[in-house]
């Protein structure tokens, strides 16, 4: 096997949200020779939307792409929630918040376009990492090529090879799966700038506009053994989701689902792994660390997984920009500092997301009772305090 003496000082595994955001942050901070290795042959532009809240926008602004994405996505004014089991409704006013449903492909394209050309190398999969006696690490690609950069950042998602090498176990299955899609209204839709969340009996659903022509929707329910089989068939996904929306009795949602574009449709099994304080230290070893889902996969009920990846990127960038990349001890200290900054937040949001999921889905009598008798009455903007997090701006070198 040839050891390729890569010119890249910083190697990022994975070109999803975390990988591109980390590369862009480092680039804006003036760091040179950054390479993103993505296993797919192009940006993965399938999928629907991410809810991005205030904390995510602050990170996107730090990266310089916030306004581009604002222009393409409607700011939402309210969240209406309806419990079909109790018949109760509640409205949360978002006047003090910035919340938009951001199309995943537009987010990836905005991040990728802001990077110098040739930063992302497609069709290259990391298959292993080895640590040498001097604590530097070698990355092996699937084709046998070996690379020895100064820093290795695993942004390779929920089933991360890098996280596994660092000693993390596989993510846990939450037992629920989410259908998602994007309804397209080429002549414009009539929906107000708000989301409607529906809490049913074992089913949670929501929909709301991303922009003037596209409306995002999702439906979550208990996972079924047939899910893996149907998840590649957009016609079946659409039909199953439509039936669930019909069961919830919402005709507008049924219409949005009918108008879904095939490549926006997905069915995903929810996975999580809590970054317990006593295992968080695993997120760094020598010159290797992880960002985004590779570090803290979480269920999507708080709509924060992607935003946390953006916050991670900004924090990691700031830690690395302070040190001399020719000095391994300084790199190691910077990565330790990054993990120390992020571990509490990732743990807290991961646990909150799971609890929210159990309560919202209302599939057992006790969570359903708590949901309809306690949580519903307390729904208020105060529950959004976690969106107040500010990862801070970047000191851009002129
Ligand atoms: C149903 C659902 C709804 C969600 N809703 C929201 C929401 O509303 N708001 C929000 O903020 N977040 C949300 N999230 C979470 C968000 O999607 C993730 O947190 C985010 O995509 C994580 O980005 P990532 O870059 O860490 O991982 P990914 O997006 O999974 O990217 C990982 C990349 O690494 C590549 N890769 C993997 N292995 C290798 C390898 N060995 N070598 C090279 N490349 C590799 C993959 O091809 C991929 O491109 C949701 C998640 C789900 C499942």
GROMACS .gro file of C-alpha atoms and ligand atoms in nm:
model
  451
    1UNK     CA    1   0.000   0.000   0.000
    2UNK     CA    2   0.135   0.339  -0.096
    3UNK     CA    3   0.153   0.607   0.171
    4UNK     CA    4   0.043   0.921  -0.009
    5UNK     CA    5   0.211   1.222   0.150
    6UNK     CA    6  -0.101   1.435   0.112
    7UNK     CA    7  -0.055   1.807   0.065
    8UNK     CA    8  -0.367   1.852   0.277
    9UNK     CA    9  -0.300   1.945   0.634
   10UNK     CA   10  -0.664   1.908   0.732
   11UNK     CA   11  -0.859   1.606   0.613
   12UNK     CA   12  -1.236   1.604   0.656
   13UNK     CA   13  -1.416   1.271   0.611
   14UNK     CA   14  -1.767   1.329   0.473
   15UNK     CA   15  -1.917   1.605   0.261
   16UNK     CA   16  -2.254   1.647   0.434
   17UNK     CA   17  -2.361   1.950   0.637
   18UNK     CA   18  -2.094   1.900   0.904
   19UNK     CA   19  -1.808   1.838   0.658
   20UNK     CA   20  -1.884   2.133   0.433
   21UNK     CA   21  -1.956   2.368   0.724
   22UNK     CA   22  -1.629   2.270   0.893
   23UNK     CA   23  -1.432   2.319   0.571
   24UNK     CA   24  -1.594   2.659   0.514
   25UNK     CA   25  -1.532   2.776   0.871
   26UNK     CA   26  -1.165   2.677   0.852
   27UNK     CA   27  -1.131   2.841   0.511
   28UNK     CA   28  -1.286   3.166   0.636
   29UNK     CA   29  -1.048   3.163   0.931
   30UNK     CA   30  -0.760   3.162   0.684
   31UNK     CA   31  -0.649   2.801   0.729
   32UNK     CA   32  -0.502   2.649   0.413
   33UNK     CA   33  -0.488   2.307   0.255
   34UNK     CA   34  -0.822   2.161   0.356
   35UNK     CA   35  -0.964   1.856   0.176
   36UNK     CA   36  -1.310   1.704   0.212
   37UNK     CA   37  -1.337   1.338   0.107
   38UNK     CA   38  -1.694   1.238   0.020
   39UNK     CA   39  -1.781   0.877  -0.058
   40UNK     CA   40  -2.065   0.968  -0.298
   41UNK     CA   41  -1.988   1.078  -0.654
   42UNK     CA   42  -2.150   1.419  -0.607
   43UNK     CA   43  -2.316   1.628  -0.335
   44UNK     CA   44  -2.603   1.428  -0.188
   45UNK     CA   45  -2.885   1.659  -0.293
   46UNK     CA   46  -3.176   1.429  -0.216
   47UNK     CA   47  -3.400   1.472   0.088
   48UNK     CA   48  -3.630   1.747   0.201
   49UNK     CA   49  -3.577   2.013   0.467
   50UNK     CA   50  -3.420   2.102   0.799
   51UNK     CA   51  -3.580   2.337   1.047
   52UNK     CA   52  -3.315   2.596   1.119
   53UNK     CA   53  -3.365   2.804   1.433
   54UNK     CA   54  -3.186   3.117   1.564
   55UNK     CA   55  -2.878   2.924   1.680
   56UNK     CA   56  -2.833   2.768   1.336
   57UNK     CA   57  -2.869   3.107   1.164
   58UNK     CA   58  -2.600   3.255   1.387
   59UNK     CA   59  -2.362   2.978   1.278
   60UNK     CA   60  -2.457   3.022   0.910
   61UNK     CA   61  -2.396   3.397   0.943
   62UNK     CA   62  -2.053   3.326   1.092
   63UNK     CA   63  -1.983   3.118   0.780
   64UNK     CA   64  -2.109   3.399   0.554
   65UNK     CA   65  -2.396   3.205   0.392
   66UNK     CA   66  -2.689   3.311   0.614
   67UNK     CA   67  -2.825   3.582   0.385
   68UNK     CA   68  -2.805   3.367   0.071
   69UNK     CA   69  -3.024   3.108   0.243
   70UNK     CA   70  -3.258   3.368   0.395
   71UNK     CA   71  -3.337   3.497   0.045
   72UNK     CA   72  -3.449   3.148  -0.059
   73UNK     CA   73  -3.659   3.055   0.247
   74UNK     CA   74  -3.963   3.211   0.414
   75UNK     CA   75  -3.938   3.320   0.777
   76UNK     CA   76  -4.218   3.148   0.970
   77UNK     CA   77  -4.430   3.343   1.217
   78UNK     CA   78  -4.609   3.076   1.422
   79UNK     CA   79  -4.629   2.714   1.521
   80UNK     CA   80  -4.983   2.585   1.560
   81UNK     CA   81  -5.014   2.255   1.747
   82UNK     CA   82  -5.316   2.028   1.747
   83UNK     CA   83  -5.366   1.716   1.958
   84UNK     CA   84  -5.606   1.483   1.780
   85UNK     CA   85  -5.649   1.277   2.098
   86UNK     CA   86  -5.766   1.568   2.318
   87UNK     CA   87  -5.886   1.806   2.045
   88UNK     CA   88  -5.677   2.087   2.204
   89UNK     CA   89  -5.499   2.347   1.991
   90UNK     CA   90  -5.222   2.589   2.082
   91UNK     CA   91  -5.036   2.863   1.897
   92UNK     CA   92  -4.675   2.966   1.963
   93UNK     CA   93  -4.587   3.308   1.832
   94UNK     CA   94  -4.236   3.321   1.682
   95UNK     CA   95  -4.199   3.698   1.669
   96UNK     CA   96  -3.879   3.683   1.877
   97UNK     CA   97  -3.736   3.388   1.682
   98UNK     CA   98  -3.596   3.321   1.339
   99UNK     CA   99  -3.720   2.987   1.208
  100UNK     CA  100  -3.717   2.871   0.847
  101UNK     CA  101  -3.759   2.535   0.677
  102UNK     CA  102  -3.438   2.514   0.477
  103UNK     CA  103  -3.408   2.278   0.183
  104UNK     CA  104  -3.120   2.039   0.246
  105UNK     CA  105  -2.994   2.070  -0.112
  106UNK     CA  106  -2.989   2.451  -0.096
  107UNK     CA  107  -2.794   2.440   0.229
  108UNK     CA  108  -2.535   2.198   0.085
  109UNK     CA  109  -2.502   2.398  -0.237
  110UNK     CA  110  -2.459   2.729  -0.048
  111UNK     CA  111  -2.182   2.579   0.168
  112UNK     CA  112  -2.011   2.406  -0.126
  113UNK     CA  113  -2.019   2.714  -0.349
  114UNK     CA  114  -1.848   2.923  -0.083
  115UNK     CA  115  -1.549   2.684  -0.076
  116UNK     CA  116  -1.244   2.711  -0.304
  117UNK     CA  117  -1.276   2.478  -0.602
  118UNK     CA  118  -1.123   2.131  -0.559
  119UNK     CA  119  -1.178   2.133  -0.181
  120UNK     CA  120  -1.426   1.847  -0.212
  121UNK     CA  121  -1.302   1.521  -0.361
  122UNK     CA  122  -1.587   1.289  -0.454
  123UNK     CA  123  -1.599   0.910  -0.477
  124UNK     CA  124  -1.343   0.860  -0.198
  125UNK     CA  125  -1.440   0.657   0.105
  126UNK     CA  126  -1.244   0.636   0.427
  127UNK     CA  127  -1.227   0.276   0.541
  128UNK     CA  128  -0.983   0.276   0.834
  129UNK     CA  129  -0.759   0.484   1.059
  130UNK     CA  130  -0.439   0.378   1.235
  131UNK     CA  131  -0.242   0.560   1.498
  132UNK     CA  132   0.138   0.556   1.488
  133UNK     CA  133   0.361   0.554   1.793
  134UNK     CA  134   0.411   0.931   1.770
  135UNK     CA  135   0.026   0.962   1.800
  136UNK     CA  136  -0.015   1.091   1.443
  137UNK     CA  137  -0.276   0.902   1.241
  138UNK     CA  138  -0.298   0.748   0.896
  139UNK     CA  139  -0.623   0.730   0.705
  140UNK     CA  140  -0.678   0.441   0.463
  141UNK     CA  141  -0.921   0.487   0.176
  142UNK     CA  142  -1.128   0.207   0.029
  143UNK     CA  143  -0.897   0.193  -0.277
  144UNK     CA  144  -0.597   0.128  -0.049
  145UNK     CA  145  -0.450   0.479  -0.064
  146UNK     CA  146  -0.307   0.594   0.268
  147UNK     CA  147  -0.294   0.958   0.376
  148UNK     CA  148  -0.122   1.115   0.673
  149UNK     CA  149  -0.260   1.466   0.735
  150UNK     CA  150  -0.197   1.690   1.036
  151UNK     CA  151  -0.563   1.684   1.147
  152UNK     CA  152  -0.843   1.433   1.075
  153UNK     CA  153  -1.203   1.544   1.125
  154UNK     CA  154  -1.474   1.278   1.100
  155UNK     CA  155  -1.792   1.429   0.956
  156UNK     CA  156  -1.909   1.094   0.826
  157UNK     CA  157  -2.255   1.089   0.977
  158UNK     CA  158  -2.454   0.859   1.198
  159UNK     CA  159  -2.265   0.539   1.106
  160UNK     CA  160  -1.925   0.708   1.127
  161UNK     CA  161  -1.610   0.504   1.066
  162UNK     CA  162  -1.411   0.769   1.253
  163UNK     CA  163  -1.641   0.756   1.560
  164UNK     CA  164  -1.608   0.379   1.564
  165UNK     CA  165  -1.230   0.407   1.557
  166UNK     CA  166  -1.247   0.658   1.843
  167UNK     CA  167  -1.430   0.393   2.048
  168UNK     CA  168  -1.796   0.494   2.020
  169UNK     CA  169  -2.054   0.218   1.996
  170UNK     CA  170  -2.313   0.201   1.719
  171UNK     CA  171  -2.610   0.438   1.748
  172UNK     CA  172  -2.930   0.315   1.914
  173UNK     CA  173  -3.258   0.276   1.729
  174UNK     CA  174  -3.535   0.496   1.873
  175UNK     CA  175  -3.802   0.259   1.740
  176UNK     CA  176  -3.968   0.532   1.533
  177UNK     CA  177  -3.932   0.623   1.165
  178UNK     CA  178  -3.996   0.947   0.979
  179UNK     CA  179  -4.148   1.000   0.635
  180UNK     CA  180  -4.048   1.334   0.482
  181UNK     CA  181  -4.105   1.514   0.156
  182UNK     CA  182  -4.147   1.841  -0.025
  183UNK     CA  183  -4.479   1.924  -0.191
  184UNK     CA  184  -4.432   2.140  -0.500
  185UNK     CA  185  -4.689   2.404  -0.607
  186UNK     CA  186  -4.544   2.554  -0.929
  187UNK     CA  187  -4.811   2.827  -0.939
  188UNK     CA  188  -4.757   2.915  -0.572
  189UNK     CA  189  -4.929   2.775  -0.262
  190UNK     CA  190  -5.183   2.938  -0.030
  191UNK     CA  191  -5.023   2.840   0.302
  192UNK     CA  192  -4.954   3.102   0.569
  193UNK     CA  193  -4.598   3.140   0.703
  194UNK     CA  194  -4.646   2.893   0.989
  195UNK     CA  195  -4.617   2.523   1.062
  196UNK     CA  196  -4.902   2.304   1.178
  197UNK     CA  197  -4.792   2.023   1.412
  198UNK     CA  198  -5.033   1.739   1.465
  199UNK     CA  199  -4.995   1.510   1.766
  200UNK     CA  200  -5.196   1.196   1.703
  201UNK     CA  201  -5.225   0.853   1.857
  202UNK     CA  202  -4.873   0.718   1.800
  203UNK     CA  203  -4.823   0.949   1.501
  204UNK     CA  204  -4.672   1.297   1.487
  205UNK     CA  205  -4.690   1.509   1.175
  206UNK     CA  206  -4.620   1.863   1.060
  207UNK     CA  207  -4.611   2.075   0.749
  208UNK     CA  208  -4.525   2.431   0.654
  209UNK     CA  209  -4.388   2.638   0.363
  210UNK     CA  210  -4.017   2.664   0.279
  211UNK     CA  211  -4.068   2.931   0.015
  212UNK     CA  212  -4.340   3.041  -0.228
  213UNK     CA  213  -4.362   2.712  -0.415
  214UNK     CA  214  -4.244   2.434  -0.183
  215UNK     CA  215  -4.409   2.298   0.129
  216UNK     CA  216  -4.223   2.065   0.366
  217UNK     CA  217  -4.402   1.785   0.550
  218UNK     CA  218  -4.307   1.498   0.779
  219UNK     CA  219  -4.487   1.215   0.955
  220UNK     CA  220  -4.338   0.994   1.222
  221UNK     CA  221  -4.467   0.665   1.355
  222UNK     CA  222  -4.344   0.340   1.511
  223UNK     CA  223  -4.083   0.162   1.293
  224UNK     CA  224  -4.205  -0.146   1.105
  225UNK     CA  225  -4.003  -0.444   0.981
  226UNK     CA  226  -4.109  -0.360   0.621
  227UNK     CA  227  -3.960  -0.006   0.637
  228UNK     CA  228  -3.620  -0.096   0.492
  229UNK     CA  229  -3.786  -0.266   0.196
  230UNK     CA  230  -4.011   0.028   0.103
  231UNK     CA  231  -3.767   0.308   0.178
  232UNK     CA  232  -3.625   0.307  -0.178
  233UNK     CA  233  -3.964   0.321  -0.351
  234UNK     CA  234  -4.090   0.679  -0.371
  235UNK     CA  235  -4.436   0.575  -0.497
  236UNK     CA  236  -4.494   0.346  -0.200
  237UNK     CA  237  -4.352   0.603   0.044
  238UNK     CA  238  -4.588   0.867  -0.089
  239UNK     CA  239  -4.887   0.633  -0.070
  240UNK     CA  240  -4.811   0.518   0.288
  241UNK     CA  241  -4.759   0.878   0.404
  242UNK     CA  242  -5.083   0.986   0.237
  243UNK     CA  243  -5.277   0.713   0.421
  244UNK     CA  244  -5.128   0.823   0.754
  245UNK     CA  245  -5.225   1.185   0.684
  246UNK     CA  246  -5.576   1.070   0.591
  247UNK     CA  247  -5.596   0.884   0.924
  248UNK     CA  248  -5.500   1.209   1.099
  249UNK     CA  249  -5.790   1.374   0.912
  250UNK     CA  250  -5.590   1.662   0.760
  251UNK     CA  251  -5.690   1.726   0.398
  252UNK     CA  252  -5.434   2.004   0.343
  253UNK     CA  253  -5.152   1.773   0.445
  254UNK     CA  254  -5.286   1.500   0.215
  255UNK     CA  255  -5.272   1.750  -0.073
  256UNK     CA  256  -4.915   1.853   0.011
  257UNK     CA  257  -4.805   1.488   0.024
  258UNK     CA  258  -4.969   1.418  -0.314
  259UNK     CA  259  -4.758   1.695  -0.467
  260UNK     CA  260  -4.427   1.562  -0.333
  261UNK     CA  261  -4.135   1.552  -0.573
  262UNK     CA  262  -3.999   1.193  -0.589
  263UNK     CA  263  -3.639   1.273  -0.490
  264UNK     CA  264  -3.754   1.464  -0.181
  265UNK     CA  265  -3.926   1.157  -0.035
  266UNK     CA  266  -3.756   0.953   0.234
  267UNK     CA  267  -3.826   0.719   0.521
  268UNK     CA  268  -3.561   0.724   0.793
  269UNK     CA  269  -3.529   0.518   1.106
  270UNK     CA  270  -3.444   0.752   1.398
  271UNK     CA  271  -3.111   0.685   1.566
  272UNK     CA  272  -2.938   0.842   1.862
  273UNK     CA  273  -2.635   0.804   2.087
  274UNK     CA  274  -2.613   1.022   2.396
  275UNK     CA  275  -2.281   1.194   2.448
  276UNK     CA  276  -2.281   1.099   2.818
  277UNK     CA  277  -2.027   1.316   3.007
  278UNK     CA  278  -1.823   1.006   3.099
  279UNK     CA  279  -1.779   0.899   2.732
  280UNK     CA  280  -1.748   1.245   2.574
  281UNK     CA  281  -1.367   1.236   2.601
  282UNK     CA  282  -1.367   0.964   2.335
  283UNK     CA  283  -1.453   1.231   2.077
  284UNK     CA  284  -1.082   1.314   2.046
  285UNK     CA  285  -0.776   1.093   2.016
  286UNK     CA  286  -0.442   1.239   1.907
  287UNK     CA  287  -0.508   1.448   1.597
  288UNK     CA  288  -0.853   1.299   1.528
  289UNK     CA  289  -1.200   1.426   1.623
  290UNK     CA  290  -1.562   1.414   1.508
  291UNK     CA  291  -1.829   1.672   1.419
  292UNK     CA  292  -2.208   1.655   1.368
  293UNK     CA  293  -2.392   1.323   1.364
  294UNK     CA  294  -2.063   1.136   1.385
  295UNK     CA  295  -2.024   1.283   1.734
  296UNK     CA  296  -2.383   1.308   1.858
  297UNK     CA  297  -2.656   1.147   1.646
  298UNK     CA  298  -2.995   1.247   1.786
  299UNK     CA  299  -3.364   1.204   1.712
  300UNK     CA  300  -3.509   1.496   1.513
  301UNK     CA  301  -3.795   1.622   1.734
  302UNK     CA  302  -3.619   1.941   1.844
  303UNK     CA  303  -3.502   2.003   1.486
  304UNK     CA  304  -3.147   2.063   1.609
  305UNK     CA  305  -2.915   1.789   1.475
  306UNK     CA  306  -2.804   1.987   1.170
  307UNK     CA  307  -2.779   2.314   1.363
  308UNK     CA  308  -2.560   2.147   1.624
  309UNK     CA  309  -2.332   2.030   1.344
  310UNK     CA  310  -2.305   2.395   1.232
  311UNK     CA  311  -2.227   2.509   1.588
  312UNK     CA  312  -1.965   2.232   1.623
  313UNK     CA  313  -1.798   2.351   1.301
  314UNK     CA  314  -1.766   2.709   1.420
  315UNK     CA  315  -1.632   2.605   1.761
  316UNK     CA  316  -1.382   2.359   1.615
  317UNK     CA  317  -1.266   2.618   1.361
  318UNK     CA  318  -1.199   2.872   1.636
  319UNK     CA  319  -1.001   2.619   1.842
  320UNK     CA  320  -0.786   2.511   1.545
  321UNK     CA  321  -0.726   2.867   1.421
  322UNK     CA  322  -0.549   2.948   1.749
  323UNK     CA  323  -0.274   2.686   1.711
  324UNK     CA  324   0.028   2.602   1.498
  325UNK     CA  325  -0.065   2.305   1.279
  326UNK     CA  326   0.302   2.206   1.263
  327UNK     CA  327   0.293   2.126   1.637
  328UNK     CA  328   0.106   1.800   1.717
  329UNK     CA  329   0.076   1.882   2.089
  330UNK     CA  330  -0.101   2.208   2.004
  331UNK     CA  331  -0.339   2.032   1.767
  332UNK     CA  332  -0.424   1.777   2.034
  333UNK     CA  333  -0.489   2.053   2.288
  334UNK     CA  334  -0.713   2.239   2.040
  335UNK     CA  335  -0.923   1.927   1.971
  336UNK     CA  336  -0.958   1.858   2.344
  337UNK     CA  337  -1.074   2.216   2.397
  338UNK     CA  338  -1.333   2.177   2.119
  339UNK     CA  339  -1.478   1.858   2.274
  340UNK     CA  340  -1.486   2.024   2.616
  341UNK     CA  341  -1.686   2.316   2.471
  342UNK     CA  342  -1.938   2.098   2.288
  343UNK     CA  343  -2.001   1.800   2.514
  344UNK     CA  344  -2.256   1.958   2.751
  345UNK     CA  345  -2.468   2.108   2.477
  346UNK     CA  346  -2.469   1.795   2.262
  347UNK     CA  347  -2.572   1.580   2.562
  348UNK     CA  348  -2.848   1.818   2.672
  349UNK     CA  349  -3.005   1.858   2.327
  350UNK     CA  350  -2.978   1.485   2.253
  351UNK     CA  351  -3.167   1.392   2.570
  352UNK     CA  352  -3.427   1.668   2.524
  353UNK     CA  353  -3.492   1.550   2.168
  354UNK     CA  354  -3.556   1.193   2.283
  355UNK     CA  355  -3.789   1.299   2.565
  356UNK     CA  356  -3.977   1.526   2.327
  357UNK     CA  357  -4.011   1.239   2.081
  358UNK     CA  358  -4.153   1.001   2.343
  359UNK     CA  359  -4.403   1.259   2.464
  360UNK     CA  360  -4.505   1.390   2.120
  361UNK     CA  361  -4.562   1.050   1.965
  362UNK     CA  362  -4.804   0.963   2.247
  363UNK     CA  363  -4.796   0.593   2.172
  364UNK     CA  364  -4.837   0.474   2.535
  365UNK     CA  365  -5.105   0.588   2.777
  366UNK     CA  366  -4.868   0.760   3.025
  367UNK     CA  367  -4.673   0.980   2.779
  368UNK     CA  368  -5.003   1.056   2.606
  369UNK     CA  369  -5.156   1.167   2.938
  370UNK     CA  370  -4.851   1.382   3.022
  371UNK     CA  371  -4.854   1.525   2.670
  372UNK     CA  372  -5.221   1.623   2.666
  373UNK     CA  373  -5.260   1.726   3.031
  374UNK     CA  374  -4.922   1.884   3.112
  375UNK     CA  375  -4.701   1.953   2.810
  376UNK     CA  376  -4.977   2.098   2.596
  377UNK     CA  377  -5.068   2.364   2.854
  378UNK     CA  378  -4.703   2.462   2.890
  379UNK     CA  379  -4.628   2.499   2.520
  380UNK     CA  380  -4.479   2.847   2.489
  381UNK     CA  381  -4.182   3.029   2.338
  382UNK     CA  382  -3.999   2.954   2.667
  383UNK     CA  383  -3.960   2.596   2.545
  384UNK     CA  384  -3.735   2.736   2.272
  385UNK     CA  385  -3.466   2.864   2.508
  386UNK     CA  386  -3.215   2.616   2.357
  387UNK     CA  387  -3.229   2.819   2.032
  388UNK     CA  388  -3.068   3.113   2.216
  389UNK     CA  389  -2.723   2.951   2.194
  390UNK     CA  390  -2.468   3.168   2.015
  391UNK     CA  391  -2.147   3.009   1.887
  392UNK     CA  392  -2.018   3.361   1.816
  393UNK     CA  393  -1.878   3.523   1.501
  394UNK     CA  394  -1.548   3.432   1.336
  395UNK     CA  395  -1.246   3.662   1.343
  396UNK     CA  396  -1.199   3.676   0.968
  397UNK     CA  397  -0.846   3.753   0.849
  398UNK     CA  398  -0.847   4.032   0.592
  399LIG     C1  399  -3.577   1.260   0.972
  399LIG     C2  400  -3.478   1.362   1.013
  399LIG     C3  401  -3.517   1.494   1.028
  399LIG     C4  402  -3.425   1.592   1.069
  399LIG     N1  403  -3.466   1.720   1.085
  399LIG     C5  404  -3.377   1.813   1.127
  399LIG     C6  405  -3.417   1.950   1.143
  399LIG     O1  406  -3.532   1.984   1.123
  399LIG     N2  407  -3.323   2.041   1.182
  399LIG     C7  408  -3.193   2.005   1.206
  399LIG     O2  409  -3.111   2.091   1.240
  399LIG     N3  410  -3.153   1.876   1.191
  399LIG     C8  411  -3.242   1.781   1.153
  399LIG     N4  412  -3.202   1.652   1.136
  399LIG     C9  413  -3.064   1.616   1.165
  399LIG    C10  414  -2.972   1.648   1.049
  399LIG     O3  415  -3.023   1.598   0.928
  399LIG    C11  416  -2.837   1.585   1.078
  399LIG     O4  417  -2.798   1.618   1.208
  399LIG    C12  418  -2.733   1.637   0.978
  399LIG     O5  419  -2.766   1.598   0.847
  399LIG    C13  420  -2.596   1.582   1.016
  399LIG     O6  421  -2.505   1.618   0.918
  399LIG     P1  422  -2.367   1.539   0.906
  399LIG     O7  423  -2.291   1.610   0.802
  399LIG     O8  424  -2.311   1.518   1.042
  399LIG     O9  425  -2.409   1.394   0.855
  399LIG     P2  426  -2.466   1.353   0.711
  399LIG    O10  427  -2.561   1.455   0.661
  399LIG    O11  428  -2.516   1.214   0.726
  399LIG    O12  429  -2.338   1.354   0.617
  399LIG    C14  430  -2.237   1.257   0.628
  399LIG    C15  431  -2.163   1.253   0.495
  399LIG    O13  432  -2.050   1.169   0.510
  399LIG    C16  433  -2.041   1.083   0.398
  399LIG     N5  434  -1.969   0.964   0.446
  399LIG    C17  435  -2.014   0.869   0.531
  399LIG     N6  436  -1.919   0.778   0.554
  399LIG    C18  437  -1.810   0.814   0.481
  399LIG    C19  438  -1.680   0.759   0.465
  399LIG     N7  439  -1.643   0.647   0.528
  399LIG     N8  440  -1.592   0.823   0.382
  399LIG    C20  441  -1.629   0.937   0.316
  399LIG     N9  442  -1.753   0.992   0.327
  399LIG    C21  443  -1.842   0.933   0.411
  399LIG    C22  444  -2.185   1.056   0.358
  399LIG    O14  445  -2.196   1.014   0.223
  399LIG    C23  446  -2.247   1.193   0.382
  399LIG    O15  447  -2.239   1.278   0.270
  399LIG    C24  448  -3.292   1.554   1.095
  399LIG    C25  449  -3.252   1.420   1.079
  399LIG    C26  450  -3.343   1.326   1.039
  399LIG    C27  451  -3.300   1.183   1.024
   0.00000   0.00000   0.00000
